[in-house]
Amino acid sequence: MGIYGVEIFKEEGDVTSGGMMANIIYWGSMILELVLGICSIFFYVIGISEVQGFEIWKAVVNLILAMLVIIVPVVLLVLIIT
């Protein structure tokens, strides 16, 4: 947001027409966000495994089940409303 300002929030905002350094910072931050997101998922799985005394694969299943408990009702509400 500090680089492109309100262009990010516009429907037809052009965030790729900036200078080379601005594009490097933009795409670098996007890649960093992706890597940190994947890293946090690994930390969630390891944390669940340690705290609950599960094996890694059981911790992954536990995390997936928790996500399904949240996602399935939201999807059903969206389908009912639309």
mmCIF file of C-alpha atoms in Angstrom:
data_model
loop_
_atom_site.group_PDB
_atom_site.id
_atom_site.type_symbol
_atom_site.label_atom_id
_atom_site.label_comp_id
_atom_site.label_asym_id
_atom_site.label_seq_id
_atom_site.Cartn_x
_atom_site.Cartn_y
_atom_site.Cartn_z
ATOM 1 C CA MET A 1 0.000 0.000 0.000
ATOM 2 C CA GLY A 2 2.915 2.304 0.680
ATOM 3 C CA ILE A 3 4.169 1.853 -2.880
ATOM 4 C CA TYR A 4 1.006 1.871 -4.976
ATOM 5 C CA GLY A 5 -1.410 3.715 -2.686
ATOM 6 C CA VAL A 6 -5.071 3.614 -3.634
ATOM 7 C CA GLU A 7 -4.372 1.904 -6.978
ATOM 8 C CA ILE A 8 -4.533 -1.430 -5.152
ATOM 9 C CA PHE A 9 -8.185 -0.849 -4.225
ATOM 10 C CA LYS A 10 -9.374 0.303 -7.640
ATOM 11 C CA GLU A 11 -11.091 -2.211 -9.876
ATOM 12 C CA GLU A 12 -8.908 -1.313 -12.832
ATOM 13 C CA GLY A 13 -5.904 -0.151 -10.834
ATOM 14 C CA ASP A 14 -2.579 -0.555 -12.601
ATOM 15 C CA VAL A 15 -0.019 -1.779 -10.085
ATOM 16 C CA THR A 16 2.418 -3.134 -12.663
ATOM 17 C CA SER A 17 3.123 0.085 -14.541
ATOM 18 C CA GLY A 18 5.350 1.508 -11.810
ATOM 19 C CA GLY A 19 9.102 1.608 -11.964
ATOM 20 C CA MET A 20 11.297 -1.460 -11.862
ATOM 21 C CA MET A 21 12.134 -1.059 -8.184
ATOM 22 C CA ALA A 22 8.456 -0.690 -7.262
ATOM 23 C CA ASN A 23 7.617 -3.887 -9.164
ATOM 24 C CA ILE A 24 10.461 -5.768 -7.488
ATOM 25 C CA ILE A 25 9.248 -4.659 -4.064
ATOM 26 C CA TYR A 26 5.624 -5.513 -4.932
ATOM 27 C CA TRP A 27 6.321 -9.013 -6.259
ATOM 28 C CA GLY A 28 8.959 -9.653 -3.603
ATOM 29 C CA SER A 29 6.445 -8.874 -0.876
ATOM 30 C CA MET A 30 3.868 -11.135 -2.554
ATOM 31 C CA ILE A 31 6.331 -14.035 -2.659
ATOM 32 C CA LEU A 32 7.389 -13.351 0.934
ATOM 33 C CA GLU A 33 3.742 -13.389 2.016
ATOM 34 C CA LEU A 34 3.226 -16.752 0.310
ATOM 35 C CA VAL A 35 6.347 -18.271 1.878
ATOM 36 C CA LEU A 36 5.434 -16.986 5.342
ATOM 37 C CA GLY A 37 1.887 -18.327 4.948
ATOM 38 C CA ILE A 38 3.179 -21.808 4.096
ATOM 39 C CA CYS A 39 5.660 -21.594 6.970
ATOM 40 C CA SER A 40 2.877 -20.703 9.405
ATOM 41 C CA ILE A 41 0.864 -23.740 8.276
ATOM 42 C CA PHE A 42 3.870 -25.930 9.077
ATOM 43 C CA PHE A 43 4.118 -24.284 12.500
ATOM 44 C CA TYR A 44 0.386 -24.889 13.114
ATOM 45 C CA VAL A 45 0.799 -28.575 12.296
ATOM 46 C CA ILE A 46 3.888 -28.949 14.486
ATOM 47 C CA GLY A 47 2.181 -27.072 17.323
ATOM 48 C CA ILE A 48 -0.936 -29.239 17.157
ATOM 49 C CA SER A 49 1.259 -32.333 17.051
ATOM 50 C CA GLU A 50 3.252 -31.289 20.132
ATOM 51 C CA VAL A 51 0.378 -29.987 22.247
ATOM 52 C CA GLN A 52 -2.045 -32.831 21.606
ATOM 53 C CA GLY A 53 0.594 -35.559 21.372
ATOM 54 C CA PHE A 54 -0.406 -36.572 17.858
ATOM 55 C CA GLU A 55 1.724 -37.794 15.013
ATOM 56 C CA ILE A 56 2.226 -35.280 12.195
ATOM 57 C CA TRP A 57 -0.335 -36.859 9.870
ATOM 58 C CA LYS A 58 -2.992 -36.853 12.617
ATOM 59 C CA ALA A 59 -2.229 -33.179 13.271
ATOM 60 C CA VAL A 60 -2.734 -32.436 9.558
ATOM 61 C CA VAL A 61 -6.087 -34.244 9.601
ATOM 62 C CA ASN A 62 -7.036 -32.352 12.770
ATOM 63 C CA LEU A 63 -6.220 -29.031 11.087
ATOM 64 C CA ILE A 64 -8.196 -29.974 7.958
ATOM 65 C CA LEU A 65 -11.220 -30.996 10.033
ATOM 66 C CA ALA A 66 -11.126 -27.701 11.911
ATOM 67 C CA MET A 67 -11.040 -25.794 8.614
ATOM 68 C CA LEU A 68 -13.968 -27.843 7.283
ATOM 69 C CA VAL A 69 -16.045 -27.037 10.372
ATOM 70 C CA ILE A 70 -15.627 -23.361 9.538
ATOM 71 C CA ILE A 71 -15.768 -23.499 5.723
ATOM 72 C CA VAL A 72 -18.705 -25.900 5.144
ATOM 73 C CA PRO A 73 -21.360 -23.788 6.956
ATOM 74 C CA VAL A 74 -20.166 -20.638 5.183
ATOM 75 C CA VAL A 75 -20.369 -22.347 1.780
ATOM 76 C CA LEU A 76 -23.819 -23.698 2.596
ATOM 77 C CA LEU A 77 -25.030 -20.236 3.613
ATOM 78 C CA VAL A 78 -23.690 -18.754 0.401
ATOM 79 C CA LEU A 79 -25.396 -21.458 -1.660
ATOM 80 C CA ILE A 80 -28.681 -20.932 0.172
ATOM 81 C CA ILE A 81 -28.563 -17.159 -0.226
ATOM 82 C CA THR A 82 -27.688 -17.227 -3.934
#
